[in-house]
PDB file of C-alpha atoms in Angstrom:
ATOM      1  CA  MET A   1      -4.592  -4.213   9.711  1.00  0.00           C
ATOM      2  CA  ASP A   2      -3.282  -2.033  12.512  1.00  0.00           C
ATOM      3  CA  VAL A   3      -0.653   0.229  10.938  1.00  0.00           C
ATOM      4  CA  ARG A   4       1.535   0.015  14.059  1.00  0.00           C
ATOM      5  CA  HIS A   5       1.752  -3.777  14.007  1.00  0.00           C
ATOM      6  CA  VAL A   6       2.760  -4.841  10.529  1.00  0.00           C
ATOM      7  CA  HIS A   7       4.674  -8.107  10.556  1.00  0.00           C
ATOM      8  CA  ILE A   8       7.773  -8.374   8.418  1.00  0.00           C
ATOM      9  CA  GLY A   9       8.828 -12.009   8.337  1.00  0.00           C
ATOM     10  CA  ARG A  10      12.350 -13.320   8.643  1.00  0.00           C
ATOM     11  CA  ASN A  11      12.778 -13.938   4.897  1.00  0.00           C
ATOM     12  CA  LEU A  12      11.629 -10.440   3.989  1.00  0.00           C
ATOM     13  CA  ARG A  13      13.874  -8.891   6.663  1.00  0.00           C
ATOM     14  CA  LYS A  14      16.800 -10.842   5.208  1.00  0.00           C
ATOM     15  CA  GLN A  15      15.912  -9.733   1.677  1.00  0.00           C
ATOM     16  CA  LEU A  16      15.730  -6.099   2.791  1.00  0.00           C
ATOM     17  CA  ARG A  17      19.134  -6.388   4.497  1.00  0.00           C
ATOM     18  CA  THR A  18      21.015  -8.236   1.761  1.00  0.00           C
ATOM     19  CA  GLY A  19      19.024  -7.782  -1.446  1.00  0.00           C
ATOM     20  CA  PRO A  20      18.937  -4.931  -3.911  1.00  0.00           C
ATOM     21  CA  GLU A  21      18.563  -1.382  -2.616  1.00  0.00           C
ATOM     22  CA  TRP A  22      14.871  -0.639  -2.820  1.00  0.00           C
ATOM     23  CA  VAL A  23      13.420   2.771  -2.075  1.00  0.00           C
ATOM     24  CA  THR A  24       9.798   3.753  -1.613  1.00  0.00           C
ATOM     25  CA  THR A  25       7.771   6.825  -2.449  1.00  0.00           C
ATOM     26  CA  ALA A  26       4.149   7.862  -2.051  1.00  0.00           C
ATOM     27  CA  ASN A  27       1.973   9.505  -4.676  1.00  0.00           C
ATOM     28  CA  HIS A  28       4.752   9.848  -7.226  1.00  0.00           C
ATOM     29  CA  SER A  29       3.352   7.414  -9.822  1.00  0.00           C
ATOM     30  CA  PHE A  30      -0.299   6.825  -8.975  1.00  0.00           C
ATOM     31  CA  GLN A  31      -1.409   6.137 -12.538  1.00  0.00           C
ATOM     32  CA  ARG A  32       1.508   3.758 -13.207  1.00  0.00           C
ATOM     33  CA  VAL A  33       0.670   1.793 -10.062  1.00  0.00           C
ATOM     34  CA  THR A  34      -3.008   1.540 -11.012  1.00  0.00           C
ATOM     35  CA  GLU A  35      -2.102   0.471 -14.551  1.00  0.00           C
ATOM     36  CA  GLU A  36       0.209  -2.246 -13.185  1.00  0.00           C
ATOM     37  CA  CYS A  37      -2.528  -3.432 -10.837  1.00  0.00           C
ATOM     38  CA  ARG A  38      -5.048  -3.790 -13.643  1.00  0.00           C
ATOM     39  CA  GLY A  39      -2.697  -4.817 -16.427  1.00  0.00           C
ATOM     40  CA  ARG A  40      -2.592  -8.571 -16.123  1.00  0.00           C
ATOM     41  CA  ARG A  41      -6.052  -9.268 -14.741  1.00  0.00           C
ATOM     42  CA  GLU A  42      -8.996 -10.471 -16.793  1.00  0.00           C
ATOM     43  CA  PRO A  43     -11.739  -9.610 -16.593  1.00  0.00           C
ATOM     44  CA  ARG A  44     -10.605  -6.130 -15.679  1.00  0.00           C
ATOM     45  CA  TRP A  45     -12.185  -5.033 -12.417  1.00  0.00           C
ATOM     46  CA  LEU A  46     -10.420  -1.694 -12.734  1.00  0.00           C
ATOM     47  CA  THR A  47     -12.322  -0.366 -15.730  1.00  0.00           C
ATOM     48  CA  ASP A  48     -11.496   2.837 -17.590  1.00  0.00           C
ATOM     49  CA  ALA A  49     -14.396   4.610 -15.845  1.00  0.00           C
ATOM     50  CA  LEU A  50     -13.259   3.470 -12.405  1.00  0.00           C
ATOM     51  CA  LEU A  51      -9.665   4.462 -13.172  1.00  0.00           C
ATOM     52  CA  ALA A  52     -10.857   7.930 -14.241  1.00  0.00           C
ATOM     53  CA  SER A  53     -12.733   8.255 -10.923  1.00  0.00           C
ATOM     54  CA  LEU A  54      -9.656   7.172  -8.972  1.00  0.00           C
ATOM     55  CA  LEU A  55      -7.487   9.686 -10.825  1.00  0.00           C
ATOM     56  CA  ASP A  56     -10.009  12.390  -9.913  1.00  0.00           C
ATOM     57  CA  LEU A  57      -9.892  11.271  -6.263  1.00  0.00           C
ATOM     58  CA  ARG A  58      -6.067  11.377  -6.458  1.00  0.00           C
ATOM     59  CA  GLN A  59      -6.213  14.978  -7.713  1.00  0.00           C
ATOM     60  CA  ARG A  60      -8.491  15.846  -4.792  1.00  0.00           C
ATOM     61  CA  GLY A  61      -6.132  14.251  -2.251  1.00  0.00           C
ATOM     62  CA  TRP A  62      -8.221  11.198  -1.331  1.00  0.00           C
ATOM     63  CA  ALA A  63      -6.577   8.401  -3.356  1.00  0.00           C
ATOM     64  CA  HIS A  64      -2.944   7.458  -2.784  1.00  0.00           C
ATOM     65  CA  SER A  65      -0.248   5.125  -4.034  1.00  0.00           C
ATOM     66  CA  VAL A  66       2.955   3.746  -2.612  1.00  0.00           C
ATOM     67  CA  GLU A  67       5.712   2.813  -5.016  1.00  0.00           C
ATOM     68  CA  VAL A  68       8.680   0.465  -4.597  1.00  0.00           C
ATOM     69  CA  TRP A  69      11.675   1.271  -6.783  1.00  0.00           C
ATOM     70  CA  GLU A  70      14.820  -0.626  -7.721  1.00  0.00           C
ATOM     71  CA  GLY A  71      16.858   2.111  -9.323  1.00  0.00           C
ATOM     72  CA  ASP A  72      14.554   3.656 -11.932  1.00  0.00           C
ATOM     73  CA  ASP A  73      12.385   0.528 -12.206  1.00  0.00           C
ATOM     74  CA  LEU A  74       8.968   0.420 -10.546  1.00  0.00           C
ATOM     75  CA  VAL A  75       9.000  -3.085  -9.028  1.00  0.00           C
ATOM     76  CA  GLY A  76       5.977  -2.946  -6.735  1.00  0.00           C
ATOM     77  CA  GLY A  77       3.211  -0.791  -5.439  1.00  0.00           C
ATOM     78  CA  ALA A  78      -0.182  -0.460  -3.823  1.00  0.00           C
ATOM     79  CA  PHE A  79      -3.020   2.036  -4.025  1.00  0.00           C
ATOM     80  CA  GLY A  80      -6.275   2.913  -2.329  1.00  0.00           C
ATOM     81  CA  ILE A  81      -8.272   5.645  -0.663  1.00  0.00           C
ATOM     82  CA  GLY A  82      -7.466   7.291   2.670  1.00  0.00           C
ATOM     83  CA  ILE A  83     -10.318   8.711   4.712  1.00  0.00           C
ATOM     84  CA  GLY A  84      -9.774   9.796   8.283  1.00  0.00           C
ATOM     85  CA  GLY A  85      -7.691   7.215  10.079  1.00  0.00           C
ATOM     86  CA  THR A  86      -8.487   4.378   7.667  1.00  0.00           C
ATOM     87  CA  PHE A  87      -6.823   3.538   4.387  1.00  0.00           C
ATOM     88  CA  SER A  88      -8.923   1.328   2.134  1.00  0.00           C
ATOM     89  CA  GLY A  89      -6.464  -0.672   0.094  1.00  0.00           C
ATOM     90  CA  ASP A  90      -7.692  -1.437  -3.421  1.00  0.00           C
ATOM     91  CA  SER A  91      -4.895  -3.376  -5.057  1.00  0.00           C
ATOM     92  CA  MET A  92      -1.175  -4.112  -5.141  1.00  0.00           C
ATOM     93  CA  PHE A  93       1.332  -5.600  -7.538  1.00  0.00           C
ATOM     94  CA  ASN A  94       4.909  -6.742  -7.680  1.00  0.00           C
ATOM     95  CA  ARG A  95       7.404  -7.385 -10.432  1.00  0.00           C
ATOM     96  CA  ARG A  96      10.013  -8.665  -7.962  1.00  0.00           C
ATOM     97  CA  PRO A  97       9.426 -11.162  -5.148  1.00  0.00           C
ATOM     98  CA  ASN A  98       8.093  -9.475  -2.001  1.00  0.00           C
ATOM     99  CA  ALA A  99       7.815  -6.009  -3.554  1.00  0.00           C
ATOM    100  CA  ALA A 100       4.055  -5.967  -2.821  1.00  0.00           C
ATOM    101  CA  LYS A 101       4.773  -6.831   0.831  1.00  0.00           C
ATOM    102  CA  VAL A 102       7.223  -3.951   0.994  1.00  0.00           C
ATOM    103  CA  ALA A 103       4.587  -1.655  -0.545  1.00  0.00           C
ATOM    104  CA  VAL A 104       2.005  -2.645   2.089  1.00  0.00           C
ATOM    105  CA  ALA A 105       4.513  -2.352   4.958  1.00  0.00           C
ATOM    106  CA  ASP A 106       5.618   1.050   3.680  1.00  0.00           C
ATOM    107  CA  LEU A 107       1.991   2.128   3.307  1.00  0.00           C
ATOM    108  CA  ALA A 108       1.384   1.162   6.939  1.00  0.00           C
ATOM    109  CA  ALA A 109       4.434   3.140   8.102  1.00  0.00           C
ATOM    110  CA  ARG A 110       3.382   6.207   6.126  1.00  0.00           C
ATOM    111  CA  CYS A 111      -0.215   5.908   7.359  1.00  0.00           C
ATOM    112  CA  ALA A 112       0.987   5.737  10.952  1.00  0.00           C
ATOM    113  CA  GLN A 113       3.182   8.799  10.396  1.00  0.00           C
ATOM    114  CA  ALA A 114       0.147  10.658   8.977  1.00  0.00           C
ATOM    115  CA  GLY A 115      -2.017   9.782  11.989  1.00  0.00           C
ATOM    116  CA  GLY A 116      -3.817   6.853  10.403  1.00  0.00           C
ATOM    117  CA  ALA A 117      -4.777   3.792  12.406  1.00  0.00           C
ATOM    118  CA  ALA A 118      -5.707   0.973  10.034  1.00  0.00           C
ATOM    119  CA  ILE A 119      -5.543  -0.413   6.532  1.00  0.00           C
ATOM    120  CA  ASP A 120      -8.747  -2.027   5.317  1.00  0.00           C
ATOM    121  CA  ALA A 121      -7.478  -4.952   3.289  1.00  0.00           C
ATOM    122  CA  GLN A 122     -11.019  -5.808   2.084  1.00  0.00           C
ATOM    123  CA  TRP A 123     -10.189  -9.506   1.671  1.00  0.00           C
ATOM    124  CA  ASP A 124      -8.875 -12.049   4.120  1.00  0.00           C
ATOM    125  CA  SER A 125      -5.961 -13.910   2.557  1.00  0.00           C
ATOM    126  CA  PRO A 126      -2.838 -15.785   3.679  1.00  0.00           C
ATOM    127  CA  PHE A 127      -0.739 -13.062   2.016  1.00  0.00           C
ATOM    128  CA  LEU A 128      -2.348 -10.297   4.108  1.00  0.00           C
ATOM    129  CA  ARG A 129      -2.355 -12.441   7.263  1.00  0.00           C
ATOM    130  CA  SER A 130       1.411 -12.892   6.811  1.00  0.00           C
ATOM    131  CA  LEU A 131       1.703  -9.103   7.173  1.00  0.00           C
ATOM    132  CA  GLY A 132      -0.352  -9.029  10.359  1.00  0.00           C
ATOM    133  CA  ALA A 133      -3.885  -8.475   9.031  1.00  0.00           C
ATOM    134  CA  VAL A 134      -6.702  -9.849  11.171  1.00  0.00           C
ATOM    135  CA  PRO A 135     -10.473  -9.753  10.710  1.00  0.00           C
ATOM    136  CA  VAL A 136     -12.204  -6.906  12.562  1.00  0.00           C
ATOM    137  CA  PRO A 137     -15.764  -7.155  13.911  1.00  0.00           C
ATOM    138  CA  ARG A 138     -18.233  -5.095  11.872  1.00  0.00           C
ATOM    139  CA  ALA A 139     -19.201  -2.753  14.733  1.00  0.00           C
ATOM    140  CA  ARG A 140     -15.552  -1.881  15.399  1.00  0.00           C
ATOM    141  CA  TYR A 141     -14.889  -1.388  11.700  1.00  0.00           C
ATOM    142  CA  LEU A 142     -17.848   0.983  11.295  1.00  0.00           C
ATOM    143  CA  SER A 143     -16.717   3.056  14.266  1.00  0.00           C
ATOM    144  CA  MET A 144     -13.204   3.249  12.780  1.00  0.00           C
ATOM    145  CA  LEU A 145     -14.666   4.518   9.504  1.00  0.00           C
ATOM    146  CA  ALA A 146     -16.805   7.121  11.245  1.00  0.00           C
ATOM    147  CA  ALA A 147     -13.855   8.555  13.180  1.00  0.00           C
ATOM    148  CA  GLY A 148     -12.511  11.510  11.227  1.00  0.00           C
ATOM    149  CA  SER A 149     -14.335  10.540   8.025  1.00  0.00           C
ATOM    150  CA  SER A 150     -14.224  14.082   6.665  1.00  0.00           C
ATOM    151  CA  ARG A 151     -10.428  14.327   7.012  1.00  0.00           C
ATOM    152  CA  ARG A 152      -8.077  13.436   4.176  1.00  0.00           C
ATOM    153  CA  LEU A 153      -5.198  11.145   5.044  1.00  0.00           C
ATOM    154  CA  ALA A 154      -2.057  12.896   3.767  1.00  0.00           C
ATOM    155  CA  LEU A 155       0.748  10.376   3.263  1.00  0.00           C
ATOM    156  CA  PRO A 156       4.330  11.629   3.553  1.00  0.00           C
ATOM    157  CA  ARG A 157       5.688  11.666  -0.004  1.00  0.00           C
ATOM    158  CA  GLN A 158       9.463  11.574   0.447  1.00  0.00           C
ATOM    159  CA  LEU A 159      11.751   8.929  -0.985  1.00  0.00           C
ATOM    160  CA  LEU A 160      12.759   6.529   1.803  1.00  0.00           C
ATOM    161  CA  PRO A 161      14.962   3.431   1.966  1.00  0.00           C
ATOM    162  CA  ALA A 162      12.911   0.250   2.184  1.00  0.00           C
ATOM    163  CA  ARG A 163      15.434  -1.166   4.676  1.00  0.00           C
ATOM    164  CA  ARG A 164      14.084   1.202   7.329  1.00  0.00           C
ATOM    165  CA  LEU A 165      11.007  -1.047   7.548  1.00  0.00           C
ATOM    166  CA  ILE A 166      13.068  -3.698   9.334  1.00  0.00           C
ATOM    167  CA  ALA A 167      13.388  -1.448  12.394  1.00  0.00           C
ATOM    168  CA  LEU A 168       9.761  -0.279  12.299  1.00  0.00           C
ATOM    169  CA  ALA A 169       8.100  -3.704  12.417  1.00  0.00           C
ATOM    170  CA  PRO A 170       7.907  -5.941  15.474  1.00  0.00           C
ATOM    171  CA  THR A 171       9.636  -9.277  14.983  1.00  0.00           C
TER     172      THR A 171
END
């Protein structure tokens, strides 16, 4: 998914305008996001050993999370690994409708701000297509991965209003 062309549909734009005040952060609650992503799934793909590896990658600046907050409640999030201009998204969750979409849209905005170019969604799904994801030919994907592969993607961490995403996304 090109981080500059995330689609925010009409219903989500309306929810962001009129719904509860959501704010987003990056890398504030990595472990909580990963625990939410693995919590309700059986069999668990995110094993204890894999989680320990991801936490190590987070400490080293390679793994990242985006959090969606409603007051003090974590209502959505996403996490993955950023290398060069590509962010490889591993998983997302929501405890409120559309909170995962907000997490992905916010991740794209933060990636773009950090000089990233794409989010590797790993799977093709209607959910991801609704946000603007499209399949990428293998040769193009491999060249995207090779570009800047030794550089860490540093996401801006600050707390931001989710409503700002309305203005950032093409209609």
